[in-house]
mmCIF file of C-alpha atoms in Angstrom:
data_model
loop_
_atom_site.group_PDB
_atom_site.id
_atom_site.type_symbol
_atom_site.label_atom_id
_atom_site.label_comp_id
_atom_site.label_asym_id
_atom_site.label_seq_id
_atom_site.Cartn_x
_atom_site.Cartn_y
_atom_site.Cartn_z
ATOM 1 C CA UNK G 1 1.676 17.271 -14.607
ATOM 2 C CA UNK G 2 0.523 16.997 -11.002
ATOM 3 C CA UNK G 3 -2.258 14.487 -10.806
ATOM 4 C CA UNK G 4 -4.096 11.780 -8.936
ATOM 5 C CA UNK G 5 -4.745 8.739 -11.111
ATOM 6 C CA UNK G 6 -7.414 6.163 -10.403
ATOM 7 C CA UNK G 7 -7.926 2.863 -12.153
ATOM 8 C CA UNK G 8 -10.172 1.523 -13.408
ATOM 9 C CA UNK G 9 -12.491 4.381 -14.314
ATOM 10 C CA UNK G 10 -15.446 2.048 -14.726
ATOM 11 C CA UNK G 11 -16.067 -1.479 -13.496
ATOM 12 C CA UNK G 12 -19.055 -3.767 -13.522
ATOM 13 C CA UNK G 13 -18.607 -6.888 -11.455
ATOM 14 C CA UNK G 14 -20.527 -9.437 -9.407
ATOM 15 C CA UNK G 15 -21.148 -9.878 -5.724
ATOM 16 C CA UNK G 16 -18.309 -11.521 -3.843
ATOM 17 C CA UNK G 17 -15.586 -11.118 -6.450
ATOM 18 C CA UNK G 18 -12.648 -9.329 -4.842
ATOM 19 C CA UNK G 19 -11.580 -6.135 -6.527
ATOM 20 C CA UNK G 20 -8.984 -3.423 -6.066
ATOM 21 C CA UNK G 21 -9.207 0.179 -7.168
ATOM 22 C CA UNK G 22 -5.797 1.750 -7.482
ATOM 23 C CA UNK G 23 -4.883 5.325 -6.688
ATOM 24 C CA UNK G 24 -1.548 6.941 -7.415
ATOM 25 C CA UNK G 25 -0.319 10.506 -6.951
ATOM 26 C CA UNK G 26 2.854 12.121 -8.275
ATOM 27 C CA UNK G 27 3.034 15.103 -5.914
ATOM 28 C CA UNK G 28 4.869 13.474 -2.997
ATOM 29 C CA UNK G 29 1.822 13.980 -0.811
ATOM 30 C CA UNK G 30 1.757 12.390 2.635
ATOM 31 C CA UNK G 31 -2.031 12.431 3.046
ATOM 32 C CA UNK G 32 -4.361 10.356 0.895
ATOM 33 C CA UNK G 33 -8.001 9.441 1.302
ATOM 34 C CA UNK G 34 -10.901 7.618 -0.300
ATOM 35 C CA UNK G 35 -14.490 8.818 -0.643
ATOM 36 C CA UNK G 36 -17.679 7.418 -2.031
ATOM 37 C CA UNK G 37 -20.324 9.599 -3.585
ATOM 38 C CA UNK G 38 -23.956 8.559 -3.662
ATOM 39 C CA UNK G 39 -26.986 10.536 -4.858
ATOM 40 C CA UNK G 40 -28.450 12.635 -2.075
ATOM 41 C CA UNK G 41 -25.637 11.749 0.343
ATOM 42 C CA UNK G 42 -22.716 13.789 -0.944
ATOM 43 C CA UNK G 43 -19.174 12.518 -0.438
ATOM 44 C CA UNK G 44 -18.416 10.337 2.525
ATOM 45 C CA UNK G 45 -14.913 9.487 3.662
ATOM 46 C CA UNK G 46 -14.058 5.782 3.705
ATOM 47 C CA UNK G 47 -10.430 5.640 4.832
ATOM 48 C CA UNK G 48 -7.493 7.964 5.002
ATOM 49 C CA UNK G 49 -3.746 7.663 5.358
ATOM 50 C CA UNK G 50 -1.439 10.162 7.021
ATOM 51 C CA UNK G 51 1.717 8.564 5.649
ATOM 52 C CA UNK G 52 3.264 5.233 4.664
ATOM 53 C CA UNK G 53 1.930 2.399 6.837
ATOM 54 C CA UNK G 54 -0.420 4.772 8.719
ATOM 55 C CA UNK G 55 -4.120 4.489 7.916
ATOM 56 C CA UNK G 56 -7.368 5.116 9.769
ATOM 57 C CA UNK G 57 -11.096 4.770 9.297
ATOM 58 C CA UNK G 58 -13.302 7.492 7.945
ATOM 59 C CA UNK G 59 -17.059 7.655 8.339
ATOM 60 C CA UNK G 60 -18.030 4.617 6.233
ATOM 61 C CA UNK G 61 -15.206 2.019 6.388
ATOM 62 C CA UNK G 62 -17.335 -1.140 6.562
ATOM 63 C CA UNK G 63 -16.616 -3.546 3.716
ATOM 64 C CA UNK G 64 -13.410 -1.829 2.617
ATOM 65 C CA UNK G 65 -9.701 -2.261 3.242
ATOM 66 C CA UNK G 66 -6.765 -0.076 2.345
ATOM 67 C CA UNK G 67 -2.997 -0.275 2.440
ATOM 68 C CA UNK G 68 -0.225 2.284 2.148
ATOM 69 C CA UNK G 69 3.026 0.506 1.412
ATOM 70 C CA UNK G 70 4.424 3.294 -0.744
ATOM 71 C CA UNK G 71 3.933 7.014 -0.477
ATOM 72 C CA UNK G 72 2.476 7.408 -3.967
ATOM 73 C CA UNK G 73 -0.067 4.557 -3.884
ATOM 74 C CA UNK G 74 -3.200 4.035 -1.823
ATOM 75 C CA UNK G 75 -5.321 1.165 -3.153
ATOM 76 C CA UNK G 76 -8.903 0.552 -2.049
ATOM 77 C CA UNK G 77 -9.784 -3.117 -1.650
ATOM 78 C CA UNK G 78 -13.257 -4.619 -1.661
ATOM 79 C CA UNK G 79 -12.711 -8.195 -0.534
ATOM 80 C CA UNK G 80 -16.317 -9.324 -0.953
ATOM 81 C CA UNK G 81 -18.213 -6.608 -2.818
ATOM 82 C CA UNK G 82 -21.934 -6.285 -2.341
ATOM 83 C CA UNK G 83 -24.555 -4.303 -4.315
ATOM 84 C CA UNK G 84 -24.688 -1.581 -1.632
ATOM 85 C CA UNK G 85 -21.107 -0.725 -2.564
ATOM 86 C CA UNK G 86 -22.231 0.354 -6.017
ATOM 87 C CA UNK G 87 -21.082 3.943 -6.079
ATOM 88 C CA UNK G 88 -18.765 6.573 -7.503
ATOM 89 C CA UNK G 89 -15.412 6.477 -5.721
ATOM 90 C CA UNK G 90 -12.844 9.232 -5.454
ATOM 91 C CA UNK G 91 -9.277 9.246 -4.257
ATOM 92 C CA UNK G 92 -7.733 12.503 -3.036
ATOM 93 C CA UNK G 93 -4.384 13.658 -1.709
ATOM 94 C CA UNK G 94 -2.698 16.651 -0.097
ATOM 95 C CA UNK G 95 0.680 17.428 1.422
ATOM 96 C CA UNK G 96 -0.116 16.929 5.088
ATOM 97 C CA UNK G 97 -3.786 16.491 5.859
ATOM 98 C CA UNK G 98 -7.461 17.233 5.319
ATOM 99 C CA UNK G 99 -6.936 20.843 6.420
ATOM 100 C CA UNK G 100 -5.183 21.553 3.124
ATOM 101 C CA UNK G 101 -6.643 21.756 -0.387
ATOM 102 C CA UNK G 102 -7.313 18.281 -1.734
ATOM 103 C CA UNK G 103 -6.371 17.061 -5.208
ATOM 104 C CA UNK G 104 -8.951 14.634 -6.522
ATOM 105 C CA UNK G 105 -8.780 11.853 -9.070
ATOM 106 C CA UNK G 106 -11.375 11.618 -11.826
ATOM 107 C CA UNK G 107 -13.338 8.921 -10.067
ATOM 108 C CA UNK G 108 -14.135 5.225 -10.429
ATOM 109 C CA UNK G 109 -17.690 4.170 -11.111
ATOM 110 C CA UNK G 110 -18.319 0.739 -9.610
ATOM 111 C CA UNK G 111 -21.395 -1.368 -10.257
ATOM 112 C CA UNK G 112 -21.778 -4.511 -8.166
ATOM 113 C CA UNK G 113 -24.448 -6.840 -9.525
ATOM 114 C CA UNK A 10 -24.649 13.839 12.010
ATOM 115 C CA UNK A 11 -24.150 15.770 8.781
ATOM 116 C CA UNK A 12 -21.353 18.304 9.076
ATOM 117 C CA UNK A 13 -21.809 20.777 6.276
ATOM 118 C CA UNK A 14 -25.211 21.264 4.708
ATOM 119 C CA UNK A 15 -25.514 23.369 1.591
ATOM 120 C CA UNK A 16 -28.480 25.501 0.796
ATOM 121 C CA UNK A 17 -30.148 25.628 -1.643
ATOM 122 C CA UNK A 18 -29.947 22.122 -3.075
ATOM 123 C CA UNK A 19 -30.358 23.519 -6.572
ATOM 124 C CA UNK A 20 -30.078 26.986 -8.057
ATOM 125 C CA UNK A 21 -30.824 28.119 -11.586
ATOM 126 C CA UNK A 22 -29.813 31.581 -12.790
ATOM 127 C CA UNK A 23 -29.101 33.511 -15.980
ATOM 128 C CA UNK A 24 -25.624 34.250 -17.231
ATOM 129 C CA UNK A 25 -24.321 37.467 -15.731
ATOM 130 C CA UNK A 26 -26.271 37.143 -12.497
ATOM 131 C CA UNK A 27 -24.694 36.449 -9.128
ATOM 132 C CA UNK A 28 -25.075 33.087 -7.410
ATOM 133 C CA UNK A 29 -25.009 32.632 -3.660
ATOM 134 C CA UNK A 30 -24.740 29.289 -1.931
ATOM 135 C CA UNK A 31 -24.781 28.712 1.787
ATOM 136 C CA UNK A 32 -23.248 26.100 4.029
ATOM 137 C CA UNK A 33 -24.026 25.368 7.656
ATOM 138 C CA UNK A 34 -22.114 23.092 9.968
ATOM 139 C CA UNK A 35 -22.538 21.765 13.473
ATOM 140 C CA UNK A 36 -19.223 21.475 15.297
ATOM 141 C CA UNK A 37 -16.172 23.696 15.688
ATOM 142 C CA UNK A 38 -13.902 23.717 12.661
ATOM 143 C CA UNK A 39 -10.285 24.406 11.735
ATOM 144 C CA UNK A 40 -11.186 25.669 8.321
ATOM 145 C CA UNK A 41 -13.843 25.423 5.658
ATOM 146 C CA UNK A 42 -13.211 24.635 2.016
ATOM 147 C CA UNK A 43 -15.312 24.990 -1.101
ATOM 148 C CA UNK A 44 -15.058 22.616 -4.058
ATOM 149 C CA UNK A 45 -16.614 22.452 -7.511
ATOM 150 C CA UNK A 46 -17.588 19.292 -9.321
ATOM 151 C CA UNK A 47 -18.480 19.193 -12.984
ATOM 152 C CA UNK A 48 -20.899 16.423 -13.797
ATOM 153 C CA UNK A 49 -19.394 13.059 -12.851
ATOM 154 C CA UNK A 50 -15.862 14.421 -12.614
ATOM 155 C CA UNK A 51 -13.434 14.835 -9.735
ATOM 156 C CA UNK A 52 -13.758 17.721 -7.327
ATOM 157 C CA UNK A 53 -11.678 20.824 -7.801
ATOM 158 C CA UNK A 54 -10.624 22.940 -4.846
ATOM 159 C CA UNK A 55 -11.842 26.528 -5.080
ATOM 160 C CA UNK A 56 -11.034 28.332 -1.867
ATOM 161 C CA UNK A 57 -10.151 27.720 1.773
ATOM 162 C CA UNK A 58 -11.103 30.000 4.642
ATOM 163 C CA UNK A 59 -9.630 29.581 8.102
ATOM 164 C CA UNK A 60 -11.691 29.776 11.266
ATOM 165 C CA UNK A 61 -10.115 33.129 12.195
ATOM 166 C CA UNK A 62 -10.948 34.696 8.821
ATOM 167 C CA UNK A 63 -14.266 36.342 7.986
ATOM 168 C CA UNK A 64 -14.017 36.901 4.246
ATOM 169 C CA UNK A 65 -11.857 35.783 1.380
ATOM 170 C CA UNK A 66 -11.784 36.576 -2.333
ATOM 171 C CA UNK A 67 -10.452 34.721 -5.327
ATOM 172 C CA UNK A 68 -11.278 36.131 -8.735
ATOM 173 C CA UNK A 69 -15.078 36.095 -9.081
ATOM 174 C CA UNK A 70 -15.464 34.104 -5.861
ATOM 175 C CA UNK A 71 -16.179 35.574 -2.476
ATOM 176 C CA UNK A 72 -16.437 33.399 0.608
ATOM 177 C CA UNK A 73 -17.606 34.501 4.028
ATOM 178 C CA UNK A 74 -17.446 32.630 7.298
ATOM 179 C CA UNK A 75 -19.493 33.322 10.415
ATOM 180 C CA UNK A 76 -18.288 31.012 13.164
ATOM 181 C CA UNK A 77 -20.871 32.330 15.629
ATOM 182 C CA UNK A 78 -23.637 31.127 13.303
ATOM 183 C CA UNK A 79 -21.618 28.148 12.062
ATOM 184 C CA UNK A 80 -22.232 29.124 8.477
ATOM 185 C CA UNK A 81 -20.418 30.094 5.300
ATOM 186 C CA UNK A 82 -21.494 31.474 1.969
ATOM 187 C CA UNK A 83 -19.990 31.262 -1.495
ATOM 188 C CA UNK A 84 -20.785 34.073 -3.906
ATOM 189 C CA UNK A 85 -19.999 33.743 -7.598
ATOM 190 C CA UNK A 86 -20.287 37.086 -9.343
ATOM 191 C CA UNK A 87 -21.097 37.642 -13.013
ATOM 192 C CA UNK A 88 -21.767 33.954 -13.538
ATOM 193 C CA UNK A 89 -20.993 32.171 -16.805
ATOM 194 C CA UNK A 90 -22.411 29.043 -18.386
ATOM 195 C CA UNK A 91 -19.095 27.361 -17.558
ATOM 196 C CA UNK A 92 -19.853 27.837 -13.849
ATOM 197 C CA UNK A 93 -22.591 25.199 -14.156
ATOM 198 C CA UNK A 94 -21.534 22.528 -11.652
ATOM 199 C CA UNK A 95 -22.170 21.184 -8.174
ATOM 200 C CA UNK A 96 -20.581 23.095 -5.320
ATOM 201 C CA UNK A 97 -19.650 21.501 -2.019
ATOM 202 C CA UNK A 98 -18.453 22.838 1.257
ATOM 203 C CA UNK A 99 -16.160 20.693 3.358
ATOM 204 C CA UNK A 100 -15.086 21.077 6.937
ATOM 205 C CA UNK A 101 -12.213 19.831 9.013
ATOM 206 C CA UNK A 102 -13.415 19.375 12.531
ATOM 207 C CA UNK A 103 -11.562 21.046 15.336
ATOM 208 C CA UNK A 104 -9.000 18.726 16.909
ATOM 209 C CA UNK A 105 -8.382 16.648 13.806
ATOM 210 C CA UNK A 106 -6.490 17.440 10.634
ATOM 211 C CA UNK A 107 -7.400 14.195 8.931
ATOM 212 C CA UNK A 108 -11.167 13.894 8.682
ATOM 213 C CA UNK A 109 -12.811 15.962 5.986
ATOM 214 C CA UNK A 110 -16.600 16.069 5.903
ATOM 215 C CA UNK A 111 -18.494 17.196 2.819
ATOM 216 C CA UNK A 112 -21.982 18.571 2.540
ATOM 217 C CA UNK A 113 -24.473 17.270 -0.001
ATOM 218 C CA UNK A 114 -23.838 20.091 -2.427
ATOM 219 C CA UNK A 115 -25.654 22.743 -4.395
ATOM 220 C CA UNK A 116 -26.297 22.127 -8.080
ATOM 221 C CA UNK A 117 -25.850 25.430 -9.897
ATOM 222 C CA UNK A 118 -27.177 25.818 -13.424
ATOM 223 C CA UNK A 119 -26.237 28.953 -15.319
ATOM 224 C CA UNK A 120 -28.396 29.450 -18.384
ATOM 225 C CA UNK A 121 -26.889 31.225 -21.408
#
């Protein structure tokens, strides 16, 4: 089954404790991206990747890092999480870019205390 | 600036009625996409309309695009309780195929 898998689905952690949210897709997609969703603000793009080893900033990249060492995986790293990063995070992928229909994961709800 | 603003923010209708949601955007676009999100779940792609298209249909969905007014509308006909969800438009700005900008969404409630 074609899917985008995020882990964990839920996480409560404390300020400053490094965490990684994993994202994996099994559709051989070149394009992957991360979004955060906050009440009243909709989805905002954090980072995206056009292919292996090629990443770029979205609209809200501050406080986040990403890497794309393999085509199927695109982890989101919070090196020193802060409470303002409490949010619902989504990973998405498509064959070539944002101009194509995106396949979304089920989301990761992060709470930073 | 916000690229993609849905209107209304919330819409409540009875089953069987039609639901219309609007989206406005500010800059030139390559295409415009509509997504649905059931409460707390991932977004599901509904329909994509290119900048040179004016109307597109998919089942009970009808999307229009007016590039002169920088606006799009999503019509759901004969709505069902299962259509209850948030609906988002998303735009890819002209000149870039990699940045996708979402609006804040319309929460549609279809009452049985």
